[in-house]
Amino acid sequence: MRSITISLCVSVTAVAGLACGGGKAPSTGGGGTSSTLTDLMKARGLSEIDVQAALKTYTPSGKLDEYMVFASGGHSGQVIVIGVPSMRILKYIGVFTPEPWQGYGFDNQTKDVMAGGKRGDRDLTWADTHHPALSESGGDYDGKYLFIGDKANARIAVIDLKDFATKQIVTTELIGSDHGAAFVTPNTDYVVETTQYATPLGGAFADLKEYKDKYRGAAVFWKFDRDKGRIDKDASFAIEFPPYVQDLADAGKKVSDGYAFFNSINTELAWGGNAEGNPPMESGMSQNDMDYLHVVNWRKAEELIKAGKFETIAGMKVIRLATAAEEGVLTFVPEPKSPHGVDVTPDGEDIVVGGKLDTHGTVFSFSKIKALIEQKKYEGKDPYGVPILAFKDAIRGQVELGLGPLHTQFDDQGNAYTSLFLETVVAKWSLKDLKVLDKVSTHYNIGHLVAAEGDTVSPDGRFLIAMNKWALDRFNKVGPLLPQNFQLVDLTTPKMQVLYDLPLPLGEPHYAQMIKADKLAPIEIYAPGEDPIRGEVSPFAVTGGKERVERQGDQVHVYMTAIRSHFTPDIVRVKLGDTVHWHVTNLEQAYDATHGFAINSYNINLSLEPGEHSDVTFKADRAGVFPMYCTEFCSALHLEMAGYLVVEP
Ligand code: RUQ
Ligand code: CUA
């Protein structure tokens, strides 16, 4: 017992610089019980390893995190911001779905943003957010923007990290779903979105029996205009792919800049029909020993677009498959058995593919692939005329990883980390000699993993998060639907160590990226009267003393201000049938002085951050007296920050 106390004392003191006089922890003050660390450990059933983990993650009140994680919010259609190492949740960013607290999807501005993602005239009220991608300069995160894809509806969102708010959603009817989305080219020239499930391009109709001939995938290269901070739809283009069910994707970097890599899982061209005499999809798609890694020369594709070698489908410029094959835009390399993740190494030289139904990670060599393409050394063509390189000539080697390799991230020491779904571990392996060095168990069924800046040209190492699909026995029971489990893993010790479990009960968060916190510089307040979506002072902004109600026929404009602790005007009278244009400016210029604005029965709910201006338009179609009030506990007189909307019959 005594020796445990001593060794704990030594290690704890070493880790945290704690005073450890005779094993006594400092008293917690007047009249409190003073206990030794060992007593505390005993009482809570903690081991020395547990205490080390606690010391590596515990972040006292007022201390900030070193890294920030942007995680997909899965079905919620949001993005989750998490601090590392504390694993404290810092923000849910409303993206594809309304987020009431931020008033996202309630005012005219954010309704317009959401309308950008409409398919046909249908409002979509959920998303399957998969892969967030931070903007990059020279292949490194620059902390300016974040993009994320919605697999279910083939949409991409742009989030400005100036205020951590969604500014734009785009979609194209060219494709019906995506999965390799979003990822960015090294200078964020393009945000790439790739089809998952093939459909006839542009939403046309063709029966599934015509799958081979009429169904297609595509990679959409959304042009990002950095000055405007928006995707430029007109400058975007797409490349048509065979209906091989493209999976994950990654952009080349450094030596492989100008290229992008896409996995596929269905070179069998299965299309289901298990009640029509066909094999079920999952076995139909798993017959071949090899699928195709799609190697795309996107700089070449840009040239073809400039040269007019495209067709316009559903408003999108599309390089047709035959053109892509002939002009060297698209080349295939066989890859083992229904792979999943494809990840380019920090130097851009290797492309690591997770086998999923194969026990290997396959390491393709970009320089070999490039040389083979230049020499036109093909071993054949696929049925669509796309040239195929020989597998053995294109790889540097394979690493025997274990069961179910999926995704790979990198550190600053030349190591790679691959998630193994079936084995439910993270495998650490050496890029140099392709040998496994260590494995750590995760709980359970890990999907993606994210290391600190682990997919950039300069990874940091240090921390990794295992993003686990199943939680089983990790948390208190909450009924049959369990949270997902993010496990923080220490990469600085010789053996990887799990430090912390964070349950995420919001949707299945697929992927995340982890950025050094000091690369982010968000604003604290908006300029007086700023419309955050336009990024400028609103023409409807209201200043103190200029509050008023103006009527033009049945159109009523309300110019209102909010400041602790009142709205001006606090009574607004309109007539049944009027259209009301409500303009509210928060006059506060103090950090964190947010007011809410809600009107009963009319589903009006705004969040006005300091300086922010917001507009909402509605029809006064119900007579009565409707309380309106501030929904943020903004001051001692918050409850008094209220008024009435009077709709006269
Ligand atoms: S993935 S299943 Cu990122 Cu592994 Cu979507
Ligand atoms: Cu303003 Cu409560």
mmCIF file of N, CA and C in Angstrom, residues 8-57:
data_model
loop_
_atom_site.group_PDB
_atom_site.id
_atom_site.type_symbol
_atom_site.label_atom_id
_atom_site.label_comp_id
_atom_site.label_asym_id
_atom_site.label_seq_id
_atom_site.Cartn_x
_atom_site.Cartn_y
_atom_site.Cartn_z
ATOM 1 N N LEU A 8 2.645 6.626 -6.783
ATOM 2 C CA LEU A 8 1.631 7.563 -7.276
ATOM 3 C C LEU A 8 2.126 8.976 -7.067
ATOM 4 N N CYS A 9 2.666 9.204 -5.857
ATOM 5 C CA CYS A 9 3.162 10.519 -5.522
ATOM 6 C C CYS A 9 4.190 10.979 -6.527
ATOM 7 N N VAL A 10 5.095 10.055 -6.854
ATOM 8 C CA VAL A 10 6.153 10.400 -7.797
ATOM 9 C C VAL A 10 5.558 10.737 -9.152
ATOM 10 N N SER A 11 4.685 9.834 -9.656
ATOM 11 C CA SER A 11 4.193 10.074 -11.014
ATOM 12 C C SER A 11 3.258 11.277 -11.058
ATOM 13 N N VAL A 12 2.414 11.412 -10.037
ATOM 14 C CA VAL A 12 1.492 12.551 -10.018
ATOM 15 C C VAL A 12 2.277 13.840 -9.932
ATOM 16 N N THR A 13 3.282 13.852 -9.053
ATOM 17 C CA THR A 13 4.081 15.054 -8.889
ATOM 18 C C THR A 13 4.769 15.387 -10.205
ATOM 19 N N ALA A 14 5.270 14.337 -10.860
ATOM 20 C CA ALA A 14 5.976 14.569 -12.118
ATOM 21 C C ALA A 14 5.027 15.120 -13.179
ATOM 22 N N VAL A 15 3.833 14.560 -13.239
ATOM 23 C CA VAL A 15 2.901 14.981 -14.288
ATOM 24 C C VAL A 15 2.388 16.385 -14.028
ATOM 25 N N ALA A 16 2.004 16.648 -12.792
ATOM 26 C CA ALA A 16 1.260 17.881 -12.551
ATOM 27 C C ALA A 16 1.953 18.862 -11.620
ATOM 28 N N GLY A 17 3.121 18.478 -11.133
ATOM 29 C CA GLY A 17 3.820 19.368 -10.224
ATOM 30 C C GLY A 17 3.063 19.574 -8.906
ATOM 31 N N LEU A 18 2.297 18.568 -8.488
ATOM 32 C CA LEU A 18 1.537 18.699 -7.246
ATOM 33 C C LEU A 18 2.445 18.556 -6.039
ATOM 34 N N ALA A 19 2.112 19.284 -4.981
ATOM 35 C CA ALA A 19 2.782 19.032 -3.707
ATOM 36 C C ALA A 19 2.220 17.728 -3.172
ATOM 37 N N CYS A 20 3.063 16.900 -2.617
ATOM 38 C CA CYS A 20 2.559 15.582 -2.248
ATOM 39 C C CYS A 20 3.082 15.195 -0.879
ATOM 40 N N GLY A 21 3.172 16.187 0.061
ATOM 41 C CA GLY A 21 3.789 15.962 1.366
ATOM 42 C C GLY A 21 3.225 14.765 2.099
ATOM 43 N N GLY A 22 4.037 13.735 2.207
ATOM 44 C CA GLY A 22 3.656 12.544 2.961
ATOM 45 C C GLY A 22 2.382 11.899 2.443
ATOM 46 N N GLY A 23 2.072 12.113 1.204
ATOM 47 C CA GLY A 23 0.872 11.485 0.649
ATOM 48 C C GLY A 23 -0.384 12.292 0.930
ATOM 49 N N LYS A 24 -0.264 13.421 1.620
ATOM 50 C CA LYS A 24 -1.444 14.225 1.941
ATOM 51 C C LYS A 24 -1.722 15.201 0.791
ATOM 52 N N ALA A 25 -2.960 15.223 0.365
ATOM 53 C CA ALA A 25 -3.367 16.265 -0.577
ATOM 54 C C ALA A 25 -3.679 17.509 0.233
ATOM 55 N N PRO A 26 -3.580 18.686 -0.358
ATOM 56 C CA PRO A 26 -3.871 19.897 0.392
ATOM 57 C C PRO A 26 -5.312 19.857 0.910
ATOM 58 N N SER A 27 -5.515 20.373 2.083
ATOM 59 C CA SER A 27 -6.867 20.416 2.644
ATOM 60 C C SER A 27 -7.747 21.287 1.762
ATOM 61 N N THR A 28 -9.010 20.926 1.695
ATOM 62 C CA THR A 28 -9.910 21.717 0.858
ATOM 63 C C THR A 28 -10.525 22.865 1.635
ATOM 64 N N GLY A 29 -9.938 23.212 2.785
ATOM 65 C CA GLY A 29 -10.334 24.449 3.448
ATOM 66 C C GLY A 29 -11.235 24.234 4.648
ATOM 67 N N GLY A 30 -11.520 25.345 5.320
ATOM 68 C CA GLY A 30 -12.140 25.399 6.641
ATOM 69 C C GLY A 30 -13.197 24.336 6.907
ATOM 70 N N GLY A 31 -12.890 23.464 7.796
ATOM 71 C CA GLY A 31 -13.879 22.485 8.232
ATOM 72 C C GLY A 31 -14.059 21.316 7.277
ATOM 73 N N GLY A 32 -13.498 21.400 6.065
ATOM 74 C CA GLY A 32 -13.645 20.313 5.084
ATOM 75 C C GLY A 32 -12.803 19.125 5.486
ATOM 76 N N THR A 33 -13.075 17.986 4.876
ATOM 77 C CA THR A 33 -12.267 16.823 5.193
ATOM 78 C C THR A 33 -10.998 16.874 4.372
ATOM 79 N N SER A 34 -9.899 16.559 4.946
ATOM 80 C CA SER A 34 -8.663 16.461 4.190
ATOM 81 C C SER A 34 -8.410 14.982 3.971
ATOM 82 N N SER A 35 -8.164 14.577 2.729
ATOM 83 C CA SER A 35 -7.962 13.153 2.495
ATOM 84 C C SER A 35 -6.730 12.973 1.642
ATOM 85 N N THR A 36 -6.126 11.846 1.712
ATOM 86 C CA THR A 36 -4.988 11.576 0.867
ATOM 87 C C THR A 36 -5.493 11.188 -0.506
ATOM 88 N N LEU A 37 -4.633 11.331 -1.504
ATOM 89 C CA LEU A 37 -4.996 10.910 -2.856
ATOM 90 C C LEU A 37 -5.335 9.431 -2.882
ATOM 91 N N THR A 38 -4.581 8.670 -2.094
ATOM 92 C CA THR A 38 -4.867 7.224 -2.109
ATOM 93 C C THR A 38 -6.243 6.932 -1.550
ATOM 94 N N ASP A 39 -6.653 7.695 -0.530
ATOM 95 C CA ASP A 39 -8.013 7.503 0.005
ATOM 96 C C ASP A 39 -9.040 7.812 -1.073
ATOM 97 N N LEU A 40 -8.799 8.924 -1.763
ATOM 98 C CA LEU A 40 -9.723 9.311 -2.831
ATOM 99 C C LEU A 40 -9.785 8.231 -3.901
ATOM 100 N N MET A 41 -8.605 7.754 -4.281
ATOM 101 C CA MET A 41 -8.553 6.714 -5.305
ATOM 102 C C MET A 41 -9.309 5.480 -4.855
ATOM 103 N N LYS A 42 -9.106 5.118 -3.591
ATOM 104 C CA LYS A 42 -9.751 3.926 -3.064
ATOM 105 C C LYS A 42 -11.264 4.113 -3.057
ATOM 106 N N ALA A 43 -11.663 5.281 -2.564
ATOM 107 C CA ALA A 43 -13.101 5.539 -2.455
ATOM 108 C C ALA A 43 -13.771 5.477 -3.822
ATOM 109 N N ARG A 44 -13.084 5.945 -4.846
ATOM 110 C CA ARG A 44 -13.695 5.973 -6.181
ATOM 111 C C ARG A 44 -13.258 4.790 -7.057
ATOM 112 N N GLY A 45 -12.446 3.924 -6.493
ATOM 113 C CA GLY A 45 -12.013 2.739 -7.239
ATOM 114 C C GLY A 45 -11.126 3.075 -8.429
ATOM 115 N N LEU A 46 -10.240 4.057 -8.269
ATOM 116 C CA LEU A 46 -9.392 4.490 -9.381
ATOM 117 C C LEU A 46 -7.998 3.885 -9.294
ATOM 118 N N SER A 47 -7.454 3.542 -10.437
ATOM 119 C CA SER A 47 -6.081 3.045 -10.487
ATOM 120 C C SER A 47 -5.140 4.219 -10.745
ATOM 121 N N GLU A 48 -3.866 3.925 -10.656
ATOM 122 C CA GLU A 48 -2.858 4.962 -10.923
ATOM 123 C C GLU A 48 -2.980 5.461 -12.369
ATOM 124 N N ILE A 49 -3.261 4.508 -13.284
ATOM 125 C CA ILE A 49 -3.445 4.865 -14.697
ATOM 126 C C ILE A 49 -4.633 5.827 -14.846
ATOM 127 N N ASP A 50 -5.712 5.551 -14.085
ATOM 128 C CA ASP A 50 -6.891 6.428 -14.143
ATOM 129 C C ASP A 50 -6.510 7.851 -13.727
ATOM 130 N N VAL A 51 -5.725 7.920 -12.655
ATOM 131 C CA VAL A 51 -5.370 9.253 -12.149
ATOM 132 C C VAL A 51 -4.490 9.989 -13.162
ATOM 133 N N GLN A 52 -3.594 9.262 -13.783
ATOM 134 C CA GLN A 52 -2.782 9.887 -14.839
ATOM 135 C C GLN A 52 -3.669 10.415 -15.958
ATOM 136 N N ALA A 53 -4.641 9.602 -16.356
ATOM 137 C CA ALA A 53 -5.556 10.032 -17.425
ATOM 138 C C ALA A 53 -6.301 11.290 -16.998
ATOM 139 N N ALA A 54 -6.753 11.296 -15.732
ATOM 140 C CA ALA A 54 -7.493 12.467 -15.239
ATOM 141 C C ALA A 54 -6.610 13.711 -15.299
ATOM 142 N N LEU A 55 -5.367 13.561 -14.891
ATOM 143 C CA LEU A 55 -4.467 14.720 -14.866
ATOM 144 C C LEU A 55 -4.148 15.231 -16.269
ATOM 145 N N LYS A 56 -4.211 14.323 -17.255
ATOM 146 C CA LYS A 56 -3.919 14.748 -18.628
ATOM 147 C C LYS A 56 -5.102 15.438 -19.297
ATOM 148 N N THR A 57 -6.297 15.261 -18.733
ATOM 149 C CA THR A 57 -7.465 15.862 -19.392
ATOM 150 C C THR A 57 -8.122 16.945 -18.553
#
